[in-house]
Amino acid sequence: MTQKQLPPGLHPDTLAVRSGADRSQYGENSEALYLTSGYVQPDAASSARRFAGEEEGYTYGRYGNPTVTSFEERLAGMEGAEAAISSASGMSAILMMCMGLLQSGDHVVCSQSMFGSTIKLIGSDLAKFGVQSTFVSQTDVDAWKAAVRPNTKLLFAETPTNPLTEVCDIAALADIAHGAGALLAVDNCFATPALQRPMLLGADIVMHSGTKFLDGQGRVMAGALCASQQLVTEKFLPILKSGGMTLAPFNAWVVLKGMETLGIRMRAQSTSALALAQWLQEQPQVERVYYPGLESHPQHRLAMAQQGGQGGAVLSVAMKADSPEQARARAFHVLDSMQVLSLCTNLGDTKTLAAHPASTSHGRLTEVQRQAAGVTQGLIRLSVGLEHLDDIKTDLLRGLSSLH
Ligand SMILES: *Cc1c(COP(=O)(O)O)cnc(C)c1O
């Protein structure tokens, strides 16, 4: 392997195409895809040292792979983190983080409006193993502070949240975590390092679902944690090795190449999302639009400061209705009238995706948890893609203009 050291101070857009490129002896310009589950060792003594972690070198596919390393280096570079460790999906990255940092009797503080599976994993699944959790309002800094206990080890926030795009103050939460001897983790799926870099605001861990904007074209599942080298080596890598939530090299390669266009995609999709949000706000059938780029968003100023002046590509829209049943029927009508956009619970694609969170991503929550997260029956989430804005509007208008 021949790696030229990149000069310091490069911008994220440059790192997106240049970092993590470890060329083989063939000098390929596009990063290589190494499909192998094992590695031939030069001699028994080196093999022993590698397995003991005393010498660099790949040993077995579950522990590491050069293509996977390229993805990790690129993501760490873009996030401004010392290191990154990848996993098979965003959820398995959260599982790796929790298993690495927590034990029975420890306590986690989370936002109550986090991704549905995150609430399920931390609030229910990990509770079986004695991990305690408190879910607080995303936006109420005092509530986070009040929820901290002597056994609190982790604060975990997602900003903006899915699907209501609530924003939290990363720097303020970092202060609370550090004052309590705990760590702050931030799920950066929605903003991505193209807009928001939580490590620079004091976060200790940045979690990603590579499935979303990093791939950006809806092809593969992937996940990652960015953190200090020490956290990665001492806390997360041992869990990866024994837990086996390893990222497949092919998926790593797809996301690695997807990240090269992350900056231009995020800027273009944010621009369209803002225009669409402004337009939706004016439609008579619409109760409310949730989008951090709108001045009507309660944390607009904080979002703009934290997210490089961009609102991101995801917005949610609530239908006007007299009852939850009518709201649900109206949302379904708009979704079923689309001829171009995809009815799809994923997000972060070049294709605009529309979903009904209450019956999909948040469908496994109890009604109480769902209400706490503000996910009402009339809510539609849109992940704005790269189609022409006029075609997106026309497609939504098919249903909006024929509601009864
Ligand atoms: C999708 C998503 C996840 C989970 O990622 P997977 O790759 O689907 O496991 C976590 N957090 C947020 C905000 C997400 O959108």
Tab-separated table of C-alpha atoms and ligand atoms in Angstrom:
chain	number	residue	atom	x	y	z
A	1	MET	CA	0.000	0.000	0.000
A	2	THR	CA	1.233	3.445	-0.844
A	3	GLN	CA	-0.466	6.314	0.865
A	4	LYS	CA	0.451	9.893	0.276
A	5	GLN	CA	-0.144	11.924	3.415
A	6	LEU	CA	-2.789	14.608	2.750
A	7	PRO	CA	-1.878	18.130	3.895
A	8	PRO	CA	-3.794	19.390	6.955
A	9	GLY	CA	-6.692	21.860	6.768
A	10	LEU	CA	-8.535	20.413	3.760
A	11	HIS	CA	-12.255	21.161	3.507
A	12	PRO	CA	-14.883	18.432	3.977
A	13	ASP	CA	-15.713	18.517	0.231
A	14	THR	CA	-12.076	17.749	-0.559
A	15	LEU	CA	-11.805	15.100	2.143
A	16	ALA	CA	-14.960	13.490	0.715
A	17	VAL	CA	-13.100	12.587	-2.471
A	18	ARG	CA	-9.485	12.433	-1.270
A	19	SER	CA	-9.335	10.953	2.255
A	20	GLY	CA	-9.281	7.233	2.926
A	21	ALA	CA	-7.773	6.495	-0.478
A	22	ASP	CA	-5.111	3.869	0.194
A	23	ARG	CA	-3.755	2.835	-3.209
A	24	SER	CA	-2.469	-0.646	-3.884
A	25	GLN	CA	0.709	-1.337	-5.883
A	26	TYR	CA	-1.384	-0.921	-9.058
A	27	GLY	CA	-2.034	2.767	-8.436
A	28	GLU	CA	-5.778	2.600	-9.033
A	29	ASN	CA	-7.402	6.037	-8.877
A	30	SER	CA	-10.795	4.756	-7.760
A	31	GLU	CA	-10.686	3.005	-4.393
A	32	ALA	CA	-10.326	-0.768	-4.615
A	33	LEU	CA	-12.923	-3.226	-3.402
A	34	TYR	CA	-11.311	-6.055	-1.444
A	35	LEU	CA	-13.659	-9.023	-1.271
A	36	THR	CA	-11.930	-11.466	1.052
A	37	SER	CA	-12.856	-12.991	4.372
A	38	GLY	CA	-9.351	-14.030	5.380
A	39	TYR	CA	-5.782	-12.693	4.989
A	40	VAL	CA	-2.636	-14.728	4.357
A	41	GLN	CA	-0.073	-13.998	7.060
A	42	PRO	CA	3.619	-13.445	6.206
A	43	ASP	CA	4.831	-15.696	9.054
A	44	ALA	CA	3.584	-17.198	12.288
A	45	ALA	CA	5.237	-14.601	14.528
A	46	SER	CA	3.653	-11.675	12.615
A	47	SER	CA	0.345	-13.478	12.709
A	48	ALA	CA	0.596	-13.818	16.484
A	49	ARG	CA	1.488	-10.134	16.881
A	50	ARG	CA	-1.399	-9.074	14.629
A	51	PHE	CA	-3.913	-11.156	16.534
A	52	ALA	CA	-2.562	-9.694	19.785
A	53	GLY	CA	-3.027	-6.189	18.394
A	54	GLU	CA	0.709	-5.423	18.654
A	55	GLU	CA	1.249	-5.019	14.927
A	56	GLU	CA	-0.840	-3.485	12.143
A	57	GLY	CA	-2.232	-5.957	9.655
A	58	TYR	CA	-5.460	-7.583	8.660
A	59	THR	CA	-6.246	-10.990	10.098
A	60	TYR	CA	-9.886	-11.890	9.572
A	61	GLY	CA	-12.843	-10.272	7.808
A	62	ARG	CA	-14.953	-9.766	10.912
A	63	TYR	CA	-12.144	-7.647	12.460
A	64	GLY	CA	-11.269	-5.466	9.486
A	65	ASN	CA	-10.929	-5.001	5.739
A	66	PRO	CA	-8.987	-2.399	3.682
A	67	THR	CA	-12.116	-1.140	1.864
A	68	VAL	CA	-13.932	-0.831	5.176
A	69	THR	CA	-10.930	1.052	6.586
A	70	SER	CA	-11.086	3.487	3.651
A	71	PHE	CA	-14.715	4.225	4.450
A	72	GLU	CA	-13.886	4.735	8.135
A	73	GLU	CA	-10.989	7.073	7.383
A	74	ARG	CA	-13.063	9.122	4.969
A	75	LEU	CA	-15.945	9.490	7.413
A	76	ALA	CA	-13.641	10.343	10.338
A	77	GLY	CA	-11.895	12.945	8.191
A	78	MET	CA	-15.154	14.583	7.177
A	79	GLU	CA	-16.510	14.608	10.733
A	80	GLY	CA	-13.276	16.005	12.176
A	81	ALA	CA	-12.910	12.902	14.359
A	82	GLU	CA	-9.725	11.030	15.241
A	83	ALA	CA	-11.168	7.679	14.217
A	84	ALA	CA	-14.267	5.840	13.059
A	85	ILE	CA	-15.519	2.280	13.254
A	86	SER	CA	-18.170	0.943	10.920
A	87	SER	CA	-20.967	-1.558	11.315
A	88	ALA	CA	-23.571	-3.363	9.243
A	89	SER	CA	-26.303	-0.753	9.810
A	90	GLY	CA	-27.033	2.396	11.748
A	91	MET	CA	-28.882	0.449	14.442
A	92	SER	CA	-25.989	-1.970	14.925
A	93	ALA	CA	-23.699	1.065	15.351
A	94	ILE	CA	-25.965	2.205	18.211
A	95	LEU	CA	-25.934	-1.310	19.665
A	96	MET	CA	-22.109	-1.398	19.442
A	97	MET	CA	-21.928	1.997	21.161
A	98	CYS	CA	-24.256	0.968	23.985
A	99	MET	CA	-22.606	-2.417	24.505
A	100	GLY	CA	-19.189	-0.769	24.523
A	101	LEU	CA	-20.034	2.009	26.967
A	102	LEU	CA	-22.742	0.663	29.255
A	103	GLN	CA	-23.318	-2.080	31.741
A	104	SER	CA	-26.213	-3.134	33.914
A	105	GLY	CA	-27.131	-0.313	36.309
A	106	ASP	CA	-25.906	2.475	34.010
A	107	HIS	CA	-28.238	5.226	32.856
A	108	VAL	CA	-28.729	6.930	29.481
A	109	VAL	CA	-30.541	10.192	28.730
A	110	CYS	CA	-32.099	10.384	25.262
A	111	SER	CA	-34.372	12.666	23.376
A	112	GLN	CA	-37.965	11.398	23.307
A	113	SER	CA	-38.182	12.270	19.609
A	114	MET	CA	-35.351	10.063	18.416
A	115	PHE	CA	-35.620	7.561	15.585
A	116	GLY	CA	-38.260	4.937	16.452
A	117	SER	CA	-35.898	1.955	16.523
A	118	THR	CA	-33.465	3.871	18.738
A	119	ILE	CA	-36.197	4.450	21.313
A	120	LYS	CA	-37.120	0.775	21.117
A	121	LEU	CA	-33.509	-0.410	21.424
A	122	ILE	CA	-32.556	1.781	24.367
A	123	GLY	CA	-35.931	2.072	26.100
A	124	SER	CA	-37.020	-1.581	25.811
A	125	ASP	CA	-34.388	-3.999	24.488
A	126	LEU	CA	-31.469	-2.753	26.602
A	127	ALA	CA	-33.734	-2.377	29.641
A	128	LYS	CA	-33.823	-6.199	29.709
A	129	PHE	CA	-30.087	-6.078	30.459
A	130	GLY	CA	-30.469	-3.541	33.274
A	131	VAL	CA	-29.678	-0.365	31.334
A	132	GLN	CA	-31.802	2.488	32.642
A	133	SER	CA	-32.983	5.303	30.409
A	134	THR	CA	-34.839	8.597	30.607
A	135	PHE	CA	-36.383	10.199	27.543
A	136	VAL	CA	-36.648	13.978	27.611
A	137	SER	CA	-37.810	16.789	25.372
A	138	GLN	CA	-35.395	17.274	22.484
A	139	THR	CA	-35.350	21.040	22.796
A	140	ASP	CA	-35.495	21.600	26.586
A	141	VAL	CA	-31.897	21.881	27.799
A	142	ASP	CA	-33.043	22.082	31.442
A	143	ALA	CA	-34.911	18.786	31.084
A	144	TRP	CA	-31.688	17.085	29.910
A	145	LYS	CA	-29.844	18.561	32.883
A	146	ALA	CA	-32.546	17.500	35.343
A	147	ALA	CA	-32.564	13.937	33.978
A	148	VAL	CA	-28.870	13.359	34.704
A	149	ARG	CA	-28.201	10.967	37.622
A	150	PRO	CA	-24.986	9.849	39.340
A	151	ASN	CA	-25.015	6.682	37.176
A	152	THR	CA	-25.601	8.540	33.865
A	153	LYS	CA	-22.917	7.468	31.392
A	154	LEU	CA	-24.325	8.671	28.093
A	155	LEU	CA	-26.448	11.448	26.612
A	156	PHE	CA	-27.719	10.593	23.130
A	157	ALA	CA	-29.320	13.133	20.811
A	158	GLU	CA	-30.326	13.252	17.187
A	159	THR	CA	-30.538	16.597	15.451
A	160	PRO	CA	-32.570	17.409	13.479
A	161	THR	CA	-34.926	14.638	14.546
A	162	ASN	CA	-36.947	12.255	12.467
A	163	PRO	CA	-39.636	13.137	11.454
A	164	LEU	CA	-40.365	16.508	13.119
A	165	THR	CA	-36.938	18.073	12.522
A	166	GLU	CA	-36.566	19.274	16.109
A	167	VAL	CA	-33.135	20.711	16.730
A	168	CYS	CA	-31.100	20.479	19.921
A	169	ASP	CA	-28.210	22.592	21.087
A	170	ILE	CA	-25.200	20.267	20.701
A	171	ALA	CA	-22.742	22.515	22.556
A	172	ALA	CA	-25.130	22.918	25.523
A	173	LEU	CA	-25.703	19.150	25.759
A	174	ALA	CA	-21.942	18.523	25.559
A	175	ASP	CA	-21.472	20.813	28.585
A	176	ILE	CA	-24.153	18.941	30.546
A	177	ALA	CA	-22.651	15.554	29.659
A	178	HIS	CA	-19.097	16.557	30.535
A	179	GLY	CA	-20.192	18.252	33.765
A	180	ALA	CA	-21.679	14.904	34.794
A	181	GLY	CA	-18.689	12.808	33.704
A	182	ALA	CA	-20.756	11.338	30.868
A	183	LEU	CA	-20.301	11.267	27.089
A	184	LEU	CA	-22.430	12.965	24.443
A	185	ALA	CA	-23.309	10.985	21.314
A	186	VAL	CA	-25.043	12.628	18.358
A	187	ASP	CA	-26.901	10.826	15.577
A	188	ASN	CA	-25.843	12.911	12.557
A	189	CYS	CA	-27.861	11.045	9.898
A	190	PHE	CA	-30.074	13.952	8.913
A	191	ALA	CA	-27.527	16.756	8.621
A	192	THR	CA	-24.440	14.694	7.672
A	193	PRO	CA	-20.933	16.157	7.981
A	194	ALA	CA	-21.656	18.205	4.855
A	195	LEU	CA	-23.854	20.474	7.020
A	196	GLN	CA	-23.078	19.730	10.662
A	197	ARG	CA	-20.002	18.458	12.474
A	198	PRO	CA	-20.977	17.652	16.075
A	199	MET	CA	-17.422	16.773	17.186
A	200	LEU	CA	-16.434	20.405	16.610
A	201	LEU	CA	-19.284	21.448	18.933
A	202	GLY	CA	-18.134	19.154	21.748
A	203	ALA	CA	-19.775	15.796	20.999
A	204	ASP	CA	-17.688	12.736	21.938
A	205	ILE	CA	-19.297	10.307	19.504
A	206	VAL	CA	-21.008	10.862	16.156
A	207	MET	CA	-23.234	8.033	15.001
A	208	HIS	CA	-24.221	7.433	11.382
A	209	SER	CA	-26.556	5.363	9.337
A	210	GLY	CA	-24.582	5.153	6.095
A	211	THR	CA	-27.789	3.795	4.596
A	212	LYS	CA	-29.108	7.336	4.329
A	213	PHE	CA	-27.390	10.386	2.841
A	214	LEU	CA	-23.824	9.019	2.936
A	215	ASP	CA	-24.701	6.410	0.328
A	216	GLY	CA	-27.299	8.853	-0.909
A	217	GLN	CA	-28.663	6.606	-3.608
A	218	GLY	CA	-30.644	4.102	-1.570
A	219	ARG	CA	-28.491	1.045	-2.318
A	220	VAL	CA	-26.945	-0.507	0.782
A	221	MET	CA	-27.118	-0.653	4.570
A	222	ALA	CA	-24.206	0.705	6.600
A	223	GLY	CA	-23.470	2.318	9.951
A	224	ALA	CA	-20.589	3.910	11.823
A	225	LEU	CA	-19.386	5.586	14.996
A	226	CYS	CA	-16.863	8.438	14.913
A	227	ALA	CA	-14.937	9.025	18.140
A	228	SER	CA	-11.484	9.317	19.688
A	229	GLN	CA	-8.988	6.606	18.772
A	230	GLN	CA	-9.107	5.483	22.401
A	231	LEU	CA	-12.887	4.960	22.437
A	232	VAL	CA	-12.743	3.144	19.108
A	233	THR	CA	-9.871	0.846	20.103
A	234	GLU	CA	-10.796	0.188	23.720
A	235	LYS	CA	-14.598	0.292	23.767
A	236	PHE	CA	-16.054	-0.340	20.323
A	237	LEU	CA	-13.601	-2.604	18.467
A	238	PRO	CA	-13.822	-5.384	21.106
A	239	ILE	CA	-17.633	-5.413	20.693
A	240	LEU	CA	-17.325	-5.511	16.899
A	241	LYS	CA	-14.909	-8.429	17.138
A	242	SER	CA	-17.116	-10.504	19.404
A	243	GLY	CA	-20.515	-9.189	18.291
A	244	GLY	CA	-19.809	-9.420	14.572
A	245	MET	CA	-21.899	-6.464	13.378
A	246	THR	CA	-19.253	-6.041	10.672
A	247	LEU	CA	-19.828	-3.863	7.609
A	248	ALA	CA	-19.578	-5.850	4.358
A	249	PRO	CA	-16.706	-4.606	2.126
A	250	PHE	CA	-19.023	-4.187	-0.842
A	251	ASN	CA	-21.383	-1.988	1.183
A	252	ALA	CA	-18.417	0.007	2.502
A	253	TRP	CA	-17.230	0.572	-1.063
A	254	VAL	CA	-20.659	1.736	-2.263
A	255	VAL	CA	-20.972	4.235	0.597
A	256	LEU	CA	-17.356	5.338	0.193
A	257	LYS	CA	-18.073	6.283	-3.414
A	258	GLY	CA	-21.439	7.801	-2.500
A	259	MET	CA	-19.739	10.142	-0.036
A	260	GLU	CA	-17.785	11.776	-2.869
A	261	THR	CA	-20.946	13.616	-3.939
A	262	LEU	CA	-22.331	14.201	-0.438
A	263	GLY	CA	-21.639	17.948	-0.355
A	264	ILE	CA	-23.270	18.816	-3.678
A	265	ARG	CA	-26.200	16.482	-3.036
A	266	MET	CA	-26.893	17.921	0.415
A	267	ARG	CA	-26.726	21.504	-0.824
A	268	ALA	CA	-28.972	20.821	-3.838
A	269	GLN	CA	-31.476	18.747	-1.847
A	270	SER	CA	-31.566	21.331	0.988
A	271	THR	CA	-32.268	24.100	-1.521
A	272	SER	CA	-35.187	22.116	-3.000
A	273	ALA	CA	-36.462	21.145	0.460
A	274	LEU	CA	-36.588	24.798	1.535
A	275	ALA	CA	-38.494	25.832	-1.585
A	276	LEU	CA	-40.886	22.901	-1.172
A	277	ALA	CA	-41.431	23.684	2.530
A	278	GLN	CA	-42.256	27.311	1.711
A	279	TRP	CA	-44.685	26.204	-0.986
A	280	LEU	CA	-46.356	23.570	1.218
A	281	GLN	CA	-46.830	26.135	3.978
A	282	GLU	CA	-49.080	28.093	1.623
A	283	GLN	CA	-51.305	25.179	0.645
A	284	PRO	CA	-54.794	25.405	2.228
A	285	GLN	CA	-54.935	21.653	2.993
A	286	VAL	CA	-51.774	21.855	5.120
A	287	GLU	CA	-51.902	22.341	8.884
A	288	ARG	CA	-48.192	22.765	9.496
A	289	VAL	CA	-44.803	22.233	7.883
A	290	TYR	CA	-41.840	21.146	9.978
A	291	TYR	CA	-38.522	22.233	8.451
A	292	PRO	CA	-35.523	23.877	10.185
A	293	GLY	CA	-34.900	26.160	7.200
A	294	LEU	CA	-38.254	27.909	7.682
A	295	GLU	CA	-38.303	31.010	9.823
A	296	SER	CA	-41.454	29.611	11.444
A	297	HIS	CA	-39.397	26.692	12.849
A	298	PRO	CA	-38.982	27.181	16.623
A	299	GLN	CA	-35.213	26.541	16.518
A	300	HIS	CA	-34.553	28.149	13.142
A	301	ARG	CA	-31.662	30.314	14.342
A	302	LEU	CA	-29.950	27.529	16.247
A	303	ALA	CA	-30.386	25.188	13.269
A	304	MET	CA	-28.892	27.674	10.844
A	305	ALA	CA	-25.913	28.277	13.150
A	306	GLN	CA	-25.329	24.551	13.750
A	307	GLN	CA	-26.031	23.334	10.197
A	308	GLY	CA	-24.017	25.741	8.098
A	309	GLY	CA	-27.058	27.781	7.100
A	310	GLN	CA	-28.868	24.802	5.540
A	311	GLY	CA	-32.075	23.109	6.655
A	312	GLY	CA	-31.292	19.650	5.290
A	313	ALA	CA	-33.302	17.524	2.879
A	314	VAL	CA	-36.035	16.196	5.175
A	315	LEU	CA	-39.280	17.918	6.044
A	316	SER	CA	-42.613	16.837	7.451
A	317	VAL	CA	-46.051	18.110	6.679
A	318	ALA	CA	-49.246	17.671	8.742
A	319	MET	CA	-52.622	17.539	6.997
A	320	LYS	CA	-55.494	19.665	8.248
A	321	ALA	CA	-58.266	17.444	9.643
A	322	ASP	CA	-61.017	17.256	12.263
A	323	SER	CA	-60.015	13.899	13.753
A	324	PRO	CA	-57.045	11.511	13.812
A	325	GLU	CA	-58.994	9.132	11.522
A	326	GLN	CA	-59.613	11.853	8.945
A	327	ALA	CA	-55.999	13.014	9.221
A	328	ARG	CA	-54.751	9.495	8.527
A	329	ALA	CA	-57.144	9.099	5.561
A	330	ARG	CA	-55.975	12.406	4.090
A	331	ALA	CA	-52.303	11.560	4.487
A	332	PHE	CA	-52.940	8.178	2.851
A	333	HIS	CA	-54.805	9.881	-0.021
A	334	VAL	CA	-51.898	12.226	-0.764
A	335	LEU	CA	-49.434	9.301	-0.640
A	336	ASP	CA	-51.598	7.053	-2.810
A	337	SER	CA	-52.093	9.806	-5.426
A	338	MET	CA	-48.358	10.179	-6.155
A	339	GLN	CA	-47.241	9.039	-9.613
A	340	VAL	CA	-43.587	10.076	-9.454
A	341	LEU	CA	-42.411	10.145	-5.824
A	342	SER	CA	-41.696	6.895	-3.992
A	343	LEU	CA	-43.842	5.685	-1.102
A	344	CYS	CA	-40.851	4.484	0.884
A	345	THR	CA	-39.821	4.661	4.557
A	346	ASN	CA	-36.187	5.164	3.728
A	347	LEU	CA	-34.644	8.625	3.482
A	348	GLY	CA	-31.558	10.244	2.033
A	349	ASP	CA	-31.975	9.131	-1.577
A	350	THR	CA	-31.626	11.014	-4.865
A	351	LYS	CA	-35.265	10.007	-5.365
A	352	THR	CA	-37.820	11.921	-3.302
A	353	LEU	CA	-39.310	9.542	-0.741
A	354	ALA	CA	-42.583	10.026	1.074
A	355	ALA	CA	-43.654	8.084	4.158
A	356	HIS	CA	-46.337	7.944	6.844
A	357	PRO	CA	-44.284	7.770	10.081
A	358	ALA	CA	-47.182	6.905	12.419
A	359	SER	CA	-47.798	3.589	10.660
A	360	THR	CA	-44.203	2.786	9.623
A	361	SER	CA	-41.029	4.062	11.325
A	362	HIS	CA	-42.949	4.882	14.515
A	363	GLY	CA	-45.512	2.081	14.144
A	364	ARG	CA	-43.853	-0.154	16.758
A	365	LEU	CA	-44.094	2.491	19.482
A	366	THR	CA	-46.931	2.566	21.939
A	367	GLU	CA	-49.506	5.323	21.358
A	368	VAL	CA	-48.089	7.143	24.413
A	369	GLN	CA	-44.522	7.019	23.035
A	370	ARG	CA	-45.823	8.120	19.620
A	371	GLN	CA	-47.710	11.082	21.067
A	372	ALA	CA	-44.634	12.063	23.092
A	373	ALA	CA	-42.673	12.052	19.833
A	374	GLY	CA	-45.370	14.212	18.212
A	375	VAL	CA	-45.946	11.744	15.393
A	376	THR	CA	-49.612	12.336	14.557
A	377	GLN	CA	-51.762	10.413	12.076
A	378	GLY	CA	-51.879	13.245	9.519
A	379	LEU	CA	-48.114	13.550	9.238
A	380	ILE	CA	-46.215	12.854	6.000
A	381	ARG	CA	-42.430	12.854	5.918
A	382	LEU	CA	-40.642	13.859	2.741
A	383	SER	CA	-36.999	13.194	1.999
A	384	VAL	CA	-36.410	15.537	-0.899
A	385	GLY	CA	-34.321	14.193	-3.765
A	386	LEU	CA	-32.925	15.571	-6.974
A	387	GLU	CA	-36.002	15.628	-9.234
A	388	HIS	CA	-37.043	19.010	-10.649
A	389	LEU	CA	-38.894	20.948	-7.963
A	390	ASP	CA	-41.908	21.602	-10.180
A	391	ASP	CA	-42.425	17.873	-10.735
A	392	ILE	CA	-42.292	17.217	-6.974
A	393	LYS	CA	-44.913	19.925	-6.343
A	394	THR	CA	-47.169	18.636	-9.137
A	395	ASP	CA	-47.001	15.121	-7.765
A	396	LEU	CA	-48.007	16.224	-4.250
A	397	LEU	CA	-50.727	18.477	-5.636
A	398	ARG	CA	-52.447	15.468	-7.244
A	399	GLY	CA	-53.547	14.336	-3.788
A	400	LEU	CA	-53.718	17.715	-2.042
A	401	SER	CA	-56.075	19.215	-4.615
A	402	SER	CA	-58.436	16.209	-4.574
A	403	LEU	CA	-58.924	15.826	-0.790
A	404	HIS	CA	-62.454	15.647	0.520
B	1	LIG	C1	-32.232	5.163	9.510
B	1	LIG	C2	-31.829	5.805	10.768
B	1	LIG	C3	-31.172	5.073	11.762
B	1	LIG	C4	-30.898	3.591	11.645
B	1	LIG	O1	-30.073	3.282	10.572
B	1	LIG	P1	-30.164	1.862	9.784
B	1	LIG	O2	-29.039	1.961	8.829
B	1	LIG	O3	-31.517	1.798	9.159
B	1	LIG	O4	-29.990	0.790	10.791
B	1	LIG	C5	-30.790	5.743	12.914
B	1	LIG	N1	-31.047	7.050	13.068
B	1	LIG	C6	-31.685	7.790	12.128
B	1	LIG	C7	-31.912	9.224	12.360
B	1	LIG	C8	-32.090	7.194	10.952
B	1	LIG	O5	-32.726	7.926	10.032
